[in-house]
Short mmCIF file of C-alpha atoms in Angstrom, two decimals:
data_model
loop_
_atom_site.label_atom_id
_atom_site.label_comp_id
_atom_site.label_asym_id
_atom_site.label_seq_id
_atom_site.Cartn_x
_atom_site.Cartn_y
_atom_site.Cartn_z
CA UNK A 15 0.00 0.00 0.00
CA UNK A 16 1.37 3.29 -0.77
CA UNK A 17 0.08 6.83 0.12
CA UNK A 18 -2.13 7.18 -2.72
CA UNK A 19 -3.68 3.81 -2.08
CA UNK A 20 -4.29 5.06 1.28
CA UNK A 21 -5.75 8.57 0.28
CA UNK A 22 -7.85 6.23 -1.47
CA UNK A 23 -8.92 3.56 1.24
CA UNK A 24 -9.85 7.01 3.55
CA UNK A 25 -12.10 8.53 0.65
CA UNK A 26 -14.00 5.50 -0.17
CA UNK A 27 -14.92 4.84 2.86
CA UNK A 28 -16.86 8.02 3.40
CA UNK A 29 -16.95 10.15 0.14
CA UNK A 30 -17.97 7.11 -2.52
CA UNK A 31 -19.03 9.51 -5.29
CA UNK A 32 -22.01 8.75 -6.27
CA UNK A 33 -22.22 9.31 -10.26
CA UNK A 34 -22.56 7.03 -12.50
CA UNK A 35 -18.98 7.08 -13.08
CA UNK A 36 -17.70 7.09 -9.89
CA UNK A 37 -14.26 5.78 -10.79
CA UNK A 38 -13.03 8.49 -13.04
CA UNK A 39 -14.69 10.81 -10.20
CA UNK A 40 -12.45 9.46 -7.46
CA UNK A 41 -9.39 9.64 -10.65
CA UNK A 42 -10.24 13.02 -10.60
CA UNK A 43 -9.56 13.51 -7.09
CA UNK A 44 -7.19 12.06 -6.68
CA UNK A 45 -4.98 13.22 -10.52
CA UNK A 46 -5.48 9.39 -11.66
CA UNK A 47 -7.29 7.73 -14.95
CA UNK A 48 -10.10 5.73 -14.13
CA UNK A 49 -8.42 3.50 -15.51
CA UNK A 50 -5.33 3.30 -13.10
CA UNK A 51 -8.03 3.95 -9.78
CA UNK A 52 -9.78 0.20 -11.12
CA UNK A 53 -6.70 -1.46 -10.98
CA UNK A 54 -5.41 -0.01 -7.63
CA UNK A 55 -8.76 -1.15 -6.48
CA UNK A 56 -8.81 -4.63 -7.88
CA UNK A 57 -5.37 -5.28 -6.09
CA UNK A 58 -6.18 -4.31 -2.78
CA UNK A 59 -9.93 -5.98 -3.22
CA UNK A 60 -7.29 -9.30 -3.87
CA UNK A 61 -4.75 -8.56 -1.28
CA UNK A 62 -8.02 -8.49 1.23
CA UNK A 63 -7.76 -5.00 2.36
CA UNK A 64 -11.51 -4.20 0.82
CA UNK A 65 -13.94 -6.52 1.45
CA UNK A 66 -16.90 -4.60 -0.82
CA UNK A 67 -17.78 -1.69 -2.11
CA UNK A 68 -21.79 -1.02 -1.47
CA UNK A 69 -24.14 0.21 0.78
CA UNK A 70 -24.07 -0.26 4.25
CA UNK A 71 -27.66 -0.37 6.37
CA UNK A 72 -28.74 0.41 9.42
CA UNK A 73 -30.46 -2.14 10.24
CA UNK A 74 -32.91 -1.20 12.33
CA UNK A 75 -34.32 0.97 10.04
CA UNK A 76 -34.77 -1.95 7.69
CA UNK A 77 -37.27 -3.69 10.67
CA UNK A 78 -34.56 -5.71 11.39
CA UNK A 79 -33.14 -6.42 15.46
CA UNK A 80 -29.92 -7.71 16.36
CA UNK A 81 -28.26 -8.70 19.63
CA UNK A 82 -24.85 -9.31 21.11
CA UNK A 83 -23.97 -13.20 22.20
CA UNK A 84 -21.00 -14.33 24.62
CA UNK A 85 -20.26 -18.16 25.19
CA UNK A 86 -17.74 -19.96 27.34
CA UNK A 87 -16.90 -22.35 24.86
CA UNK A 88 -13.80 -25.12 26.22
CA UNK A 89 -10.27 -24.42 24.12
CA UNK A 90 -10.79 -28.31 22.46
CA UNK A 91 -14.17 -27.31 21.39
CA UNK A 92 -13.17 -23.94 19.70
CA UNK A 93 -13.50 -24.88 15.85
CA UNK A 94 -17.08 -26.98 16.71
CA UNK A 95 -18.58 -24.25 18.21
CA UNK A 96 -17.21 -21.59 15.92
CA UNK A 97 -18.77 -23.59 13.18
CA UNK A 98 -22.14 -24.20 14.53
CA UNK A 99 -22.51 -20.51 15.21
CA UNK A 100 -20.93 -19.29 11.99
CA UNK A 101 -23.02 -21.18 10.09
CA UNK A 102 -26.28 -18.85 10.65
CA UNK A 103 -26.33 -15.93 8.48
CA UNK A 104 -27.70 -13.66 10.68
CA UNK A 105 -24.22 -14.00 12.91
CA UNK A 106 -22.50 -11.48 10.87
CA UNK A 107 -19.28 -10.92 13.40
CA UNK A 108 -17.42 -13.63 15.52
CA UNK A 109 -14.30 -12.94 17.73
CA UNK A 110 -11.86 -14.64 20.05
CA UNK A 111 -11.42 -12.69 23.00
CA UNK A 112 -9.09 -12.94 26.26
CA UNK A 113 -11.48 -13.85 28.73
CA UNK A 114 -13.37 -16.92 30.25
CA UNK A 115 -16.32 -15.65 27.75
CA UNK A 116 -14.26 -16.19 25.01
CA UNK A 117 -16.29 -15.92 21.52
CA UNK A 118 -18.29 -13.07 21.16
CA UNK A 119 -20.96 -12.84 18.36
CA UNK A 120 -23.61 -10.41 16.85
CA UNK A 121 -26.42 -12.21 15.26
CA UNK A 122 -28.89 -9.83 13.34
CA UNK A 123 -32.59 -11.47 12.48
CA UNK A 124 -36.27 -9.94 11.21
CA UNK A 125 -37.69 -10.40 14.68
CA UNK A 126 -36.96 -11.04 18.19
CA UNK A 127 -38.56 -14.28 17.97
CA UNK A 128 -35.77 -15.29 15.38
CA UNK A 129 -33.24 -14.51 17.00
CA UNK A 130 -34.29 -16.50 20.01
CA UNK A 131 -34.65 -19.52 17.70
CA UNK A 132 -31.29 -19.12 16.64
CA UNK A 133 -29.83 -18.83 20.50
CA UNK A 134 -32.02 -21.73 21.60
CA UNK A 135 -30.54 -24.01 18.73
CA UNK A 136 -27.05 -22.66 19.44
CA UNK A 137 -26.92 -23.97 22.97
CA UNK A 138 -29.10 -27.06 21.99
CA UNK A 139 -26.52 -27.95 19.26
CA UNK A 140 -23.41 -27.16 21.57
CA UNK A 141 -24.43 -27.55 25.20
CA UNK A 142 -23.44 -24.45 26.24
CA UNK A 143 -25.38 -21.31 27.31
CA UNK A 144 -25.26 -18.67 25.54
CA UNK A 145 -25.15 -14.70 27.37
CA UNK A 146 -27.23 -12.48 25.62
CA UNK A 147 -26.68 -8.67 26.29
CA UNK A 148 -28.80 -6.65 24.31
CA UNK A 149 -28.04 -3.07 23.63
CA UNK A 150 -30.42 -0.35 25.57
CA UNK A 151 -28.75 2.48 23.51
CA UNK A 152 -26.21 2.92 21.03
CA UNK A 153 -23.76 5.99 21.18
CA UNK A 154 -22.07 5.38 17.95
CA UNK A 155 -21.40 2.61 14.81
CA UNK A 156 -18.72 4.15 12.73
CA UNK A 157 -16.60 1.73 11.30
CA UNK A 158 -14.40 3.86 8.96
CA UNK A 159 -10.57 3.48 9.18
CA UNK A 160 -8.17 6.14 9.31
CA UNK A 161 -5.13 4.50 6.95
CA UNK A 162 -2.99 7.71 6.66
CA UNK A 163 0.55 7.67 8.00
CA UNK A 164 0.83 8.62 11.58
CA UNK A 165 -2.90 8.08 12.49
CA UNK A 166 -3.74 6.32 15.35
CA UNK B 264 -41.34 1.90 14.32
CA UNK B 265 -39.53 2.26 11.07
CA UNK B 266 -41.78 3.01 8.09
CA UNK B 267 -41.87 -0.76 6.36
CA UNK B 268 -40.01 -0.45 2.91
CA UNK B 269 -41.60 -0.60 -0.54
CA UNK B 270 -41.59 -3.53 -2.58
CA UNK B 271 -38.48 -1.57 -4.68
CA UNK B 272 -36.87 -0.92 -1.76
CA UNK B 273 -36.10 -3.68 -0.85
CA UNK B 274 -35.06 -4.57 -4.19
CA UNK B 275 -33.14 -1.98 -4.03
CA UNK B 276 -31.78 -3.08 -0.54
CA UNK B 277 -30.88 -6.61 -2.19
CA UNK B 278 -29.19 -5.39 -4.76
CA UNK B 279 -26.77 -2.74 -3.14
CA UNK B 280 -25.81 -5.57 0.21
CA UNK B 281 -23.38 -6.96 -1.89
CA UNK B 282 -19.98 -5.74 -3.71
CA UNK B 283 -20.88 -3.18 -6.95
CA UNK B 284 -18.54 -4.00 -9.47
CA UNK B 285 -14.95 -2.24 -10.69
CA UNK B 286 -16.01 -1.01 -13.69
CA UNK B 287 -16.49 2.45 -15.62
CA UNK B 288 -20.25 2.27 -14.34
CA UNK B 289 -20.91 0.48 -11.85
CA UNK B 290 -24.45 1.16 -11.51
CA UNK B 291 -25.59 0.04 -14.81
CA UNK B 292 -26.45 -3.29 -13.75
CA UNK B 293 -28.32 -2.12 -10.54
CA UNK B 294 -30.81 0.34 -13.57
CA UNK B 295 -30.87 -2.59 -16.05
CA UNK B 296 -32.27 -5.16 -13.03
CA UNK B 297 -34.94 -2.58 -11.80
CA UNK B 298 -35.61 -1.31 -14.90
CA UNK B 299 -34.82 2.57 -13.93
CA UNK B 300 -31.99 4.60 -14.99
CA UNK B 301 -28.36 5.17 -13.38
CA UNK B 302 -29.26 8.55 -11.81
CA UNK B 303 -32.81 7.49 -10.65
CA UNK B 304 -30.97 4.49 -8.70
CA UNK B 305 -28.51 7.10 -7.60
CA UNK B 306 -31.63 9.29 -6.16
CA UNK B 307 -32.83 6.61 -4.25
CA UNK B 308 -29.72 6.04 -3.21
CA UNK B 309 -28.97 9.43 -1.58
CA UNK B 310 -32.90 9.53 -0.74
CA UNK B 311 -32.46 6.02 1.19
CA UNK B 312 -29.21 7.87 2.74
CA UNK B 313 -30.65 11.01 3.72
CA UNK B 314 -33.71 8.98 5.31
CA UNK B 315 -30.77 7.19 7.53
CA UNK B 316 -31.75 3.86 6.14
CA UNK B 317 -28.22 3.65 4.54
CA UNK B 318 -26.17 4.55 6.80
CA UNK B 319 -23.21 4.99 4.55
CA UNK B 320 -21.97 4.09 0.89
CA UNK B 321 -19.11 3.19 0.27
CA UNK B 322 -15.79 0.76 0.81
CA UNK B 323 -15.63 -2.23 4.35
CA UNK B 324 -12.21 -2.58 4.73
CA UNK B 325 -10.71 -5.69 6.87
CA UNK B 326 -8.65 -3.72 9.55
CA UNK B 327 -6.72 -6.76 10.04
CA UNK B 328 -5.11 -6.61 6.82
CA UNK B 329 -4.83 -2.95 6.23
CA UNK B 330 -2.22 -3.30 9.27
CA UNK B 331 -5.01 -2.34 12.07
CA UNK B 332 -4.19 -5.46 13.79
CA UNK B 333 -5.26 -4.76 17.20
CA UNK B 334 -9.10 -4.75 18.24
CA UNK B 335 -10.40 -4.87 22.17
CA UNK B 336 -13.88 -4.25 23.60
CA UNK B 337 -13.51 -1.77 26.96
CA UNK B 338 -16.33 -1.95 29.21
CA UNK B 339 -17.58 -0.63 32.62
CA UNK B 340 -20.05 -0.35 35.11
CA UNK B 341 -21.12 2.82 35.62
CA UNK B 342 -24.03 3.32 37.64
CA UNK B 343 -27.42 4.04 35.52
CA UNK B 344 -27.32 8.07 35.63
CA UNK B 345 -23.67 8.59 34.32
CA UNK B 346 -24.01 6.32 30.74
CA UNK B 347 -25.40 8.97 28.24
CA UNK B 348 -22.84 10.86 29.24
CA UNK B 349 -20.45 8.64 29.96
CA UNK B 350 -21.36 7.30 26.15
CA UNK B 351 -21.30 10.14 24.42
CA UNK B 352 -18.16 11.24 25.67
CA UNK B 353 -16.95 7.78 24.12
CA UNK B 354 -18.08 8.06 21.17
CA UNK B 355 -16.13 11.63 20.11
CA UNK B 356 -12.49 9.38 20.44
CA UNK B 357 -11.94 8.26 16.36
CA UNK B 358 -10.53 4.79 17.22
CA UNK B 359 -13.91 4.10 19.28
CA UNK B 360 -15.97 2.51 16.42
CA UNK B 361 -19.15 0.80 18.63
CA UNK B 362 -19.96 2.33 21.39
CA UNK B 363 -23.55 0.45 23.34
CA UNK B 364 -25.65 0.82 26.82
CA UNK B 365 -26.20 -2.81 27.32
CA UNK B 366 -28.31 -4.69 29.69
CA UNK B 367 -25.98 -6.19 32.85
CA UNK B 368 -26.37 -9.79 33.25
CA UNK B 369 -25.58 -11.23 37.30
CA UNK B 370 -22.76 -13.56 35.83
CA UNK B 371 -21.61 -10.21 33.38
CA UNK B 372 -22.75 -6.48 35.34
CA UNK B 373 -21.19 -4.56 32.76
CA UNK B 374 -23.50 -1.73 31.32
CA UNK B 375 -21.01 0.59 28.63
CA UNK B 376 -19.40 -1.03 25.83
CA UNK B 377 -16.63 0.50 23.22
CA UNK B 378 -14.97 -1.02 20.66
CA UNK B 379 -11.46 -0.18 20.09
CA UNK B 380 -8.86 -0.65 17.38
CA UNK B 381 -5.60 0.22 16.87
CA UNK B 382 -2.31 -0.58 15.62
CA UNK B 383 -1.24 -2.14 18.10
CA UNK B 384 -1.92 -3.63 21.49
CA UNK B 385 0.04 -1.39 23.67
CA UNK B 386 -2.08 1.29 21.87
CA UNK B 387 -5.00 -0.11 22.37
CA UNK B 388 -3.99 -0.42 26.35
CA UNK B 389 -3.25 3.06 26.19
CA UNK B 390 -6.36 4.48 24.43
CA UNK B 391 -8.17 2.11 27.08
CA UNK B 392 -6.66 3.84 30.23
CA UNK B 393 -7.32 7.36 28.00
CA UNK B 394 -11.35 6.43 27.83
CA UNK B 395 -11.43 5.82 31.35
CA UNK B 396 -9.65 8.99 32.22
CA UNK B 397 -11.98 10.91 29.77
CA UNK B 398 -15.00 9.29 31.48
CA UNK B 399 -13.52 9.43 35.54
CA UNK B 400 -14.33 5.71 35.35
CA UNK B 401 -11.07 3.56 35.63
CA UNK B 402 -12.62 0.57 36.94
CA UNK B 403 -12.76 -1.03 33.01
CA UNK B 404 -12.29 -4.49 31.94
CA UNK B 405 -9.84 -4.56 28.85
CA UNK B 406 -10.65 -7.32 26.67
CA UNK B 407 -8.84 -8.29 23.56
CA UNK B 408 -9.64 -9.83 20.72
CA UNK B 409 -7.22 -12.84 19.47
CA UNK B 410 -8.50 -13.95 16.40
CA UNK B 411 -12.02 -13.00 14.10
CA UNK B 412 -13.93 -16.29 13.20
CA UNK B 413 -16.00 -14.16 10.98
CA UNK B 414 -16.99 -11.56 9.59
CA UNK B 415 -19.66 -10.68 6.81
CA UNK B 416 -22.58 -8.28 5.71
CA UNK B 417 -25.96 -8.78 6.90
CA UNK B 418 -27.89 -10.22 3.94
CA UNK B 419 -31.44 -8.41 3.88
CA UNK B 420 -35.14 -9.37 2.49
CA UNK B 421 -33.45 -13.18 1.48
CA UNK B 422 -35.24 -15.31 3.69
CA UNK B 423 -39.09 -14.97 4.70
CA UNK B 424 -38.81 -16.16 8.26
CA UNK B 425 -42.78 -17.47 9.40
CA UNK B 426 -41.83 -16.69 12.70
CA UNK B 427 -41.68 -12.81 12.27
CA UNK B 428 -44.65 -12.50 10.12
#
């Protein structure tokens, strides 16, 4: 990655233009062809670093609820588990973390009811309870990355 | 309530979940599959966006790999009269990305969740004891995160679940 690819990773995270050409928009920007912008982008969607370029919901808005999850799963167990829960689509986000509640998950559904089905059949399929600490009230959901040099 | 989405909407909402493609126009397919053109998909677009239903367009980037490797939840107990404040304060530090009021649990009493990340870990320890100075709270729990098992967008309006109807 090299300072223009960054410059680039910061706008298109916030300022996507949206024309219908946005490409030669952000080449504009930035003094690039479209043509050199695409193929920036193409190698940094390959090397990982962007994992889409679309629209991003909230998802309440959409009627949708969601919920945080935190199990105590055994170390041995850690890939069973993981896959039981990964494999619901509503559990978007999964993490390791240092502590005895050690995988942490959000699971998103079209009702309450749904995602109760979904908890319910975790701990039926693994044993284990699962916490469930719903949010009351959300401050902020921002995840844009800084990538210039010398940011935190 | 949120107003329930029209029938395009959601189409709409289908359609712009996934990854748009690198090309000079992007949004040509997205017209050509609703049957509208470029710039009236764009004006829902910015319509859906000024309504707050989109709540951003653009790029997710994995953190990981664009070398922000280090990622820890920070939470506290504060009692129930300090979180808004204690929250919004939070949320105004850029590396804070989620911050939640959550409901304490007997075997979990925490109540104020962020979500850090940062280069590294000693960062992240340091932006920690930061928060908690910013708040006047430094009884927090620092908990890292060793490893993401996954990590996707939400997939809308694909499954009719009978449950919710």
């Amino acid at each position: 990655m090299d300072s223009l690819d960054r410059r680039l990773l910061n706008m298109i995270q916030e300022g996507f233009p949206l024309t219908e050409e946005p490409y030669a928009e952000l080449g504009r920007r930035l003094g690039l062809a479209e043509k050199e912008v695409l193929e920036r982008l193409a190698k940094l969607k390959e090397e990982g670093i962007i994992r889409r370029i679309g629209a991003v919901f909230d998802l309440r808005r959409l009627g949708y609820t969601s919920t945080l999850c935190a199990m105590k799963v055994p170390e041995g167990r850690l890939a069973e588990v993981a896959a039981v829960v990964n494999a619901f689509p509503g559990v978007t986000h999964n993490y390791l973390r240092e502590d005895a509640y050690n995988m942490w998950f959000t699971l998103i559904g079209p009702c309450r009811r749904h995602l109760e089905k979904v908890m319910a059949s975790i701990e039926a399929r693994t044993g284990l309870p699962v916490l469930e600490l719903p949010a009351e009230s959300s401050y902020k959901i921002r995840v844009n990355f800084n990538l210039e040099e010398g940011s935190p | 309530m949120p107003r329930p989405l029209t029938d395009l909407e959601k189409e709409l909402v289908r359609l712009l979940q996934g990854d748009i493609p690198l090309v000079s126009r992007p949004f040509l397919p997205v017209a050509q599959k609703l049957g509208l053109s470029e710039a009236e998909v764009l004006e829902h677009i910015r319509r859906l966006q000024a309504e707050g239903i989109i709540r951003r367009f653009g790029a997710a980037l994995r953190h990981r790999e664009a070398g922000i490797t280090a990622n820890a939840m920070v939470v506290w107990q504060l009692p129930p009269g300090e979180l808004k404040r204690a929250g919004e304060k939070l949320a105004t530090f850029p590396e804070v990305t989620h911050c939640y009021q959550r409901q304490q649990r007997p075997e979990w009493p925490y109540n104020l969740y962020a979500v850090i990340h940062c280069r590294t870990r000693e960062a992240c320890a340091k932006l920690a004891a930061r928060l908690a100075a910013s708040i006047g709270h430094n009884n927090y729990r620092l908990i890292f995160s060793t490893a993401e098992l996954k990590k996707e967008s939400m997939k809308y309006f694909t499954l009719e679940d009978p449950e919710c109807q």
